[in-house]
mmCIF file of N, CA and C in Angstrom:
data_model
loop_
_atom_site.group_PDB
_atom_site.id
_atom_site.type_symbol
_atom_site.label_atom_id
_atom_site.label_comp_id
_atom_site.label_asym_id
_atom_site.label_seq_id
_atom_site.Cartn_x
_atom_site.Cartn_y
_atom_site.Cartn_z
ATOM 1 N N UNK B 1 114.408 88.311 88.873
ATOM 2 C CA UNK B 1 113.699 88.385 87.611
ATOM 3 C C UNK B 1 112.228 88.046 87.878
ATOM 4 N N UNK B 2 111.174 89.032 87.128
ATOM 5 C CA UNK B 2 110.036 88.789 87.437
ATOM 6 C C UNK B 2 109.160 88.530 85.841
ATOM 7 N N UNK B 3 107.840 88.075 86.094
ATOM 8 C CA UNK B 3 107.332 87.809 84.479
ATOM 9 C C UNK B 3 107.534 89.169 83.869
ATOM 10 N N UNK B 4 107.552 90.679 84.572
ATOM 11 C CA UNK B 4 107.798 91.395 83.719
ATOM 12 C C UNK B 4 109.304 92.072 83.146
ATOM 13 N N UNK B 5 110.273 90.807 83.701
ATOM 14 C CA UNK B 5 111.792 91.145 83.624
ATOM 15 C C UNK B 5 112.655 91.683 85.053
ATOM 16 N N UNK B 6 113.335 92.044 84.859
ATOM 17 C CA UNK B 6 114.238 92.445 86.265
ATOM 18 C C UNK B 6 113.908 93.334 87.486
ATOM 19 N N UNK B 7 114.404 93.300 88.077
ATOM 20 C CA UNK B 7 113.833 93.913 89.328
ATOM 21 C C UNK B 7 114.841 94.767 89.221
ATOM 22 N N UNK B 8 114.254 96.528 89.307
ATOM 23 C CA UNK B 8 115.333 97.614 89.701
ATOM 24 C C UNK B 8 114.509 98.791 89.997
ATOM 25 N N UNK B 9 114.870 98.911 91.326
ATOM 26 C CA UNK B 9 114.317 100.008 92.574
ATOM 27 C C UNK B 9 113.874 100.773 91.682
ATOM 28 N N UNK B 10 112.771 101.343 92.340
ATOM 29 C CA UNK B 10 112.564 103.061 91.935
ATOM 30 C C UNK B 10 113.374 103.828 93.185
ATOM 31 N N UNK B 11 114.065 104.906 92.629
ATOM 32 C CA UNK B 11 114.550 105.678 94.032
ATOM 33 C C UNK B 11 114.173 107.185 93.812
ATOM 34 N N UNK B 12 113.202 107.408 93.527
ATOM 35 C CA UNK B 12 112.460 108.968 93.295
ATOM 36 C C UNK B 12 110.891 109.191 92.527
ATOM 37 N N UNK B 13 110.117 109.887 92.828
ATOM 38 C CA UNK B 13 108.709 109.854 92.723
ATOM 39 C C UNK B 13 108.211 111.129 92.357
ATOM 40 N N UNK B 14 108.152 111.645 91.347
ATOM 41 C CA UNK B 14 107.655 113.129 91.258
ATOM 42 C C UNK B 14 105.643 112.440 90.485
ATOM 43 N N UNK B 15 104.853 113.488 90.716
ATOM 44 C CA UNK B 15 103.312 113.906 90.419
ATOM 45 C C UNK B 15 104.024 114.591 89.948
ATOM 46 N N UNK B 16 103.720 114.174 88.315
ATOM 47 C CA UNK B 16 103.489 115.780 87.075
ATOM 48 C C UNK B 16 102.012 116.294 86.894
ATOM 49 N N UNK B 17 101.016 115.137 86.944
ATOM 50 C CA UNK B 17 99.762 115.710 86.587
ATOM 51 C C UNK B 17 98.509 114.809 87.059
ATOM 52 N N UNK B 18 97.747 114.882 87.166
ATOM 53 C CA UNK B 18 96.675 113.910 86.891
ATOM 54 C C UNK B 18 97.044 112.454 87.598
ATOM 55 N N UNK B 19 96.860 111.501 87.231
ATOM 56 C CA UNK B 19 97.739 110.445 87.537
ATOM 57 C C UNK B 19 98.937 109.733 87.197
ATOM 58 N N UNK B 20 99.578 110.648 86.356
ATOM 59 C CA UNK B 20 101.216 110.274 86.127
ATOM 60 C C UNK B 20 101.952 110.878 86.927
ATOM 61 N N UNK B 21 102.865 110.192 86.729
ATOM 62 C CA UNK B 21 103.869 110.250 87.745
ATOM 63 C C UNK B 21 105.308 109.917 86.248
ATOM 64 N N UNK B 22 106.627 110.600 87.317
ATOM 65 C CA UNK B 22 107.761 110.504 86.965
ATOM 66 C C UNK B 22 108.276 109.754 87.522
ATOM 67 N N UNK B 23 109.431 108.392 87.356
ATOM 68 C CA UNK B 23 109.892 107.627 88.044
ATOM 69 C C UNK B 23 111.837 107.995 87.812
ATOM 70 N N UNK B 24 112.639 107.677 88.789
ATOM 71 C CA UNK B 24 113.701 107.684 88.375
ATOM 72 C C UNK B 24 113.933 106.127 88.984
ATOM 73 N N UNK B 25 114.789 105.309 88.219
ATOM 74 C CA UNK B 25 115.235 104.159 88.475
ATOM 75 C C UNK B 25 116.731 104.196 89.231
ATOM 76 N N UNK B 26 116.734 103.228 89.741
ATOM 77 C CA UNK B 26 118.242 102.805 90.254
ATOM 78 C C UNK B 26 119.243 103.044 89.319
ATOM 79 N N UNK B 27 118.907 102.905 87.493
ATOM 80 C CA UNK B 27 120.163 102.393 86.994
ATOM 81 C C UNK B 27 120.244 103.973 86.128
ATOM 82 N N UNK B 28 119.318 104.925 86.443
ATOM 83 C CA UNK B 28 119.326 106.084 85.614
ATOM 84 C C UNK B 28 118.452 106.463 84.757
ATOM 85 N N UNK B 29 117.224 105.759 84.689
ATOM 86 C CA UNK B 29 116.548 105.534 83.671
ATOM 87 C C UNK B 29 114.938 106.498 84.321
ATOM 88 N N UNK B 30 114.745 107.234 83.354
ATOM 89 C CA UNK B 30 113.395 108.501 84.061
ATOM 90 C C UNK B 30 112.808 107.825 83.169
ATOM 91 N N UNK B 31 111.321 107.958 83.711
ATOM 92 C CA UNK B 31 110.416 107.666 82.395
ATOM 93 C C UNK B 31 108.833 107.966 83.394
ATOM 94 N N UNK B 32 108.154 108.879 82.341
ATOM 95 C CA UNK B 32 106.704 109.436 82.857
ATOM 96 C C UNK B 32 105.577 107.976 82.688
ATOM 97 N N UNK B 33 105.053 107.996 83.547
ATOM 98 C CA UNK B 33 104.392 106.851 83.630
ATOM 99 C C UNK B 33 102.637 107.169 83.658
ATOM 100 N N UNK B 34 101.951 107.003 83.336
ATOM 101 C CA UNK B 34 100.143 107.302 83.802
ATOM 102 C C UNK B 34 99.595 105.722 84.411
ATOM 103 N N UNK B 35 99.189 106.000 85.778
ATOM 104 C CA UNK B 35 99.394 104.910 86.931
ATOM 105 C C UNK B 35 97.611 104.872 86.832
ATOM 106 N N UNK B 36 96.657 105.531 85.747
ATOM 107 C CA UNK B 36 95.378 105.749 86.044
ATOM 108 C C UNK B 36 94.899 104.355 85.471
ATOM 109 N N UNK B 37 95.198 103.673 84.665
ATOM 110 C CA UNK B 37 94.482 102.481 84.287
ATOM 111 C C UNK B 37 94.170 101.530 85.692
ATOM 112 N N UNK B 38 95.708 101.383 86.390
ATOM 113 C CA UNK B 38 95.576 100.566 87.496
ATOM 114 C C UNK B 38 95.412 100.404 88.877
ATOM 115 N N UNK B 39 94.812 101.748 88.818
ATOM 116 C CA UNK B 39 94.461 102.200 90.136
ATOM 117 C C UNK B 39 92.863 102.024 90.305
ATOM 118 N N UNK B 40 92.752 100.195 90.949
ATOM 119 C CA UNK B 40 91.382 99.949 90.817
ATOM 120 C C UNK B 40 91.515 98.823 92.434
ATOM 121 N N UNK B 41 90.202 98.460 92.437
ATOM 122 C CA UNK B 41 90.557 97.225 93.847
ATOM 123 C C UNK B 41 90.480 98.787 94.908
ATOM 124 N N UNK B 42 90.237 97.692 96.098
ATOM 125 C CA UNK B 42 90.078 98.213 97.745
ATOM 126 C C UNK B 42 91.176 99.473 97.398
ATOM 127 N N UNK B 43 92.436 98.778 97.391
ATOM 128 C CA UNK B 43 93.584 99.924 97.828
ATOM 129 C C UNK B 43 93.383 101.183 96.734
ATOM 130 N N UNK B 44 93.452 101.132 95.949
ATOM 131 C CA UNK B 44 93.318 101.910 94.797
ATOM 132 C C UNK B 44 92.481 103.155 94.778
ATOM 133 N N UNK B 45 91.368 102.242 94.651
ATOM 134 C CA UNK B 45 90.273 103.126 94.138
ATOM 135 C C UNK B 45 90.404 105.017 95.226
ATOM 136 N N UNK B 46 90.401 104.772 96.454
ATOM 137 C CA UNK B 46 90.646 106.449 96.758
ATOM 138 C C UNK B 46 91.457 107.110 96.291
ATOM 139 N N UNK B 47 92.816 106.394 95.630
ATOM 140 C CA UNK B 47 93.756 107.179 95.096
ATOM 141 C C UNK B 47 93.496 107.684 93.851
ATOM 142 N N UNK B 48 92.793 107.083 93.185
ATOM 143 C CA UNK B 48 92.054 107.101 92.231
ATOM 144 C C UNK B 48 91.072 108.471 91.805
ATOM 145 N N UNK B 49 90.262 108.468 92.946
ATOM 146 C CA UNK B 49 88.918 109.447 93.192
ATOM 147 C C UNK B 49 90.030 111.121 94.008
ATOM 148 N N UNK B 50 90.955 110.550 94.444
ATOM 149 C CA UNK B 50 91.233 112.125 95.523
ATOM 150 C C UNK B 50 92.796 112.798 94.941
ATOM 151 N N UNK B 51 92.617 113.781 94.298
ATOM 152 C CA UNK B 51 94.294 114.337 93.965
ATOM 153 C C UNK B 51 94.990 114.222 95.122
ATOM 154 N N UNK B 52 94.361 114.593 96.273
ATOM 155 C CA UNK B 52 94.815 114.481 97.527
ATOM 156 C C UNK B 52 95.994 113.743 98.341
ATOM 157 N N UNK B 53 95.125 112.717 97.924
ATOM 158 C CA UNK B 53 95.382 110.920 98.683
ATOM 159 C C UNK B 53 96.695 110.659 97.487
ATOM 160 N N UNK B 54 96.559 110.661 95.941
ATOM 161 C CA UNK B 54 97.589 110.327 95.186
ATOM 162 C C UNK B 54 98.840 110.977 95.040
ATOM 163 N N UNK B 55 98.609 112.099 95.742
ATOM 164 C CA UNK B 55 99.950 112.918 96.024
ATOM 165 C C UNK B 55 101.093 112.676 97.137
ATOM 166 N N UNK B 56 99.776 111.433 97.943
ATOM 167 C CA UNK B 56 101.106 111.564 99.187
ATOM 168 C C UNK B 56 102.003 109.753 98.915
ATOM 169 N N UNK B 57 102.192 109.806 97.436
ATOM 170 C CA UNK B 57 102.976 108.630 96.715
ATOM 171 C C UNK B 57 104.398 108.730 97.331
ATOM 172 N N UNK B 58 105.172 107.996 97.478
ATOM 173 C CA UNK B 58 106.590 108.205 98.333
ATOM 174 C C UNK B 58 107.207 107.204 97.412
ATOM 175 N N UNK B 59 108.754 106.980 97.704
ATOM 176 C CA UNK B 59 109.667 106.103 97.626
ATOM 177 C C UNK B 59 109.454 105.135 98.788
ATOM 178 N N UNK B 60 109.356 103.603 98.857
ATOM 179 C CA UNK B 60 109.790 103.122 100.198
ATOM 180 C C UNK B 60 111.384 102.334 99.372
ATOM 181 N N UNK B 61 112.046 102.988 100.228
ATOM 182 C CA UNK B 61 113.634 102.405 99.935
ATOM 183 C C UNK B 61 113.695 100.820 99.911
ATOM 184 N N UNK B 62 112.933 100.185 101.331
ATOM 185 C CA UNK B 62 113.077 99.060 101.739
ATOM 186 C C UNK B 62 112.494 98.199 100.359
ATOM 187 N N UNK B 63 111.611 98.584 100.114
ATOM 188 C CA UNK B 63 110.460 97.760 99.289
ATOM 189 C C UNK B 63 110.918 97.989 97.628
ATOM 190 N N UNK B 64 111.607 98.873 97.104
ATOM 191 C CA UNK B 64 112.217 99.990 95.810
ATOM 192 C C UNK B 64 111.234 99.743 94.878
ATOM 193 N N UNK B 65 110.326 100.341 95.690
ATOM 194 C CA UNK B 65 108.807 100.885 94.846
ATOM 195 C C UNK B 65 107.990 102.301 95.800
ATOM 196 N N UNK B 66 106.992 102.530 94.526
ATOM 197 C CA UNK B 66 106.436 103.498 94.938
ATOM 198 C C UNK B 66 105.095 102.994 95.884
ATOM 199 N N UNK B 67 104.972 103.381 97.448
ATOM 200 C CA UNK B 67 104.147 103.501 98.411
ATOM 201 C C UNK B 67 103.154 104.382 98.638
ATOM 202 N N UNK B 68 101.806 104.136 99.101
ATOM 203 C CA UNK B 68 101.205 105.314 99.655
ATOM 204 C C UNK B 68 100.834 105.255 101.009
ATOM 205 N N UNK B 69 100.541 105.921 101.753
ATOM 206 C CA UNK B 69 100.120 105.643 103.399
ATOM 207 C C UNK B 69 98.970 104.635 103.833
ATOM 208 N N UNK B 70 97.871 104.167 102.807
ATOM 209 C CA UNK B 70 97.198 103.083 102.749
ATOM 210 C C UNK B 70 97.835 101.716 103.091
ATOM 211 N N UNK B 71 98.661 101.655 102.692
ATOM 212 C CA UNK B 71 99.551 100.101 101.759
ATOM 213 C C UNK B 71 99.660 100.124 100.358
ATOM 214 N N UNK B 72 98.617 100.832 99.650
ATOM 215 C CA UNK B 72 98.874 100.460 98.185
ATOM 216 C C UNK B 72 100.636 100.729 98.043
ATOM 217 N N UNK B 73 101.008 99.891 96.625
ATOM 218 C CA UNK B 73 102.362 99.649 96.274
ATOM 219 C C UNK B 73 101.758 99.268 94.930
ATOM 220 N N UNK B 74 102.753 99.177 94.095
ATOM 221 C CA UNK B 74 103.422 98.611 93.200
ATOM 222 C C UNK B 74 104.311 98.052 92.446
ATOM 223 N N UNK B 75 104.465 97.188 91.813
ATOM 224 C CA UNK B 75 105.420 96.339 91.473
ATOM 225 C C UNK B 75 106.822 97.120 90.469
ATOM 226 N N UNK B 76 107.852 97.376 91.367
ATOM 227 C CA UNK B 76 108.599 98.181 90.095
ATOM 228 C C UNK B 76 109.148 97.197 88.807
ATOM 229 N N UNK B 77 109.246 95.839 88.731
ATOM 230 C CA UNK B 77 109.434 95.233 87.595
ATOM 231 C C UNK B 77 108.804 95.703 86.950
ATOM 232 N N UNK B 78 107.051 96.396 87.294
ATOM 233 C CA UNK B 78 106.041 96.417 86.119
ATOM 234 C C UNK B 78 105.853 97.642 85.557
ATOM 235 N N UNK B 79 106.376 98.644 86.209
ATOM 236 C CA UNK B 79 106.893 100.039 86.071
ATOM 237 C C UNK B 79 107.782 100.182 85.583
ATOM 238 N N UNK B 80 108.968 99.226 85.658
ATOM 239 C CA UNK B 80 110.247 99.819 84.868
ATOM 240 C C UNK B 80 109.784 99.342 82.926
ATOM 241 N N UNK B 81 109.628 98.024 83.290
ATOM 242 C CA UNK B 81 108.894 96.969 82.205
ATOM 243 C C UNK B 81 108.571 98.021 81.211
ATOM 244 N N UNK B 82 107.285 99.189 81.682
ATOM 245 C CA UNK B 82 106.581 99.742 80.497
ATOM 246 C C UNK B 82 105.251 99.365 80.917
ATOM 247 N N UNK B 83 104.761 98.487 81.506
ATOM 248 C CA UNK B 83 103.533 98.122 81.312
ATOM 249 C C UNK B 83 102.570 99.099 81.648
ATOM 250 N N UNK B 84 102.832 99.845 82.622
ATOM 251 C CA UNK B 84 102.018 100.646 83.047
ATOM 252 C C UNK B 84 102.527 101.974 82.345
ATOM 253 N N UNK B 85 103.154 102.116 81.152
ATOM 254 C CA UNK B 85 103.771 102.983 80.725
ATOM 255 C C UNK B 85 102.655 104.099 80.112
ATOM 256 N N UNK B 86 102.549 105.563 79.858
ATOM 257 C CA UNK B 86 101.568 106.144 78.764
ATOM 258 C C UNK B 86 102.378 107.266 78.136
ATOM 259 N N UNK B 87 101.750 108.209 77.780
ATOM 260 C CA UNK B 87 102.353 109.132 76.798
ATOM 261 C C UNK B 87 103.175 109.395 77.741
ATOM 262 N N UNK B 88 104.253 110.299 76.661
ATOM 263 C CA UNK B 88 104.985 111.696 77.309
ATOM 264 C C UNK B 88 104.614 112.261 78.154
ATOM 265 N N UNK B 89 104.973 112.939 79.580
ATOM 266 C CA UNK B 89 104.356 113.720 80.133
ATOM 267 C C UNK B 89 104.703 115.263 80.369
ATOM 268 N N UNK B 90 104.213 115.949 80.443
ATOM 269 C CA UNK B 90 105.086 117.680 80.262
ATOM 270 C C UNK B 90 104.926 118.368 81.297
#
């Protein structure tokens, strides 16, 4: 359990657009996410500036969050949570 509630893997990563992303959870649970507010700081910011660089987002199984080849990560409590949650995505 974390301040933003439970801990449960992400195990899938789709880019729909821009900076959202699709998440699928461990327990079944999809939900479109827009990752652009918090993509700030050292690690961030290129992912930020390059469609490029934010596309090559992965699953790391070990870690059950979303990775990029930098180090950036994120916290999936705070992803599943909502916090980083935004509209619908299509």
């Amino acid at each position: 359990m974390t301040e933003f509630g439970p801990i449960i893997d992400v195990t899938c990563v789709e880019v729909l657009h821009d900076r959202v992303v699709r998440l699928t959870f461990e327990d079944g649970t999809v939900k479109p996410i827009d990752l652009a507010p918090y993509l700030w700081g050292e690690l961030f910011e290129h992912l930020a500036a390059s469609d490029e660089e934010f596309a090559k987002v992965s699953v790391d199984p070990e870690a059950g969050t979303i990775v990029w080849p930098n180090g950036a990560d994120l916290s999936p409590s705070m992803l599943y949570s909502g916090v980083a949650s935004g509209p619908p995505a299509s």
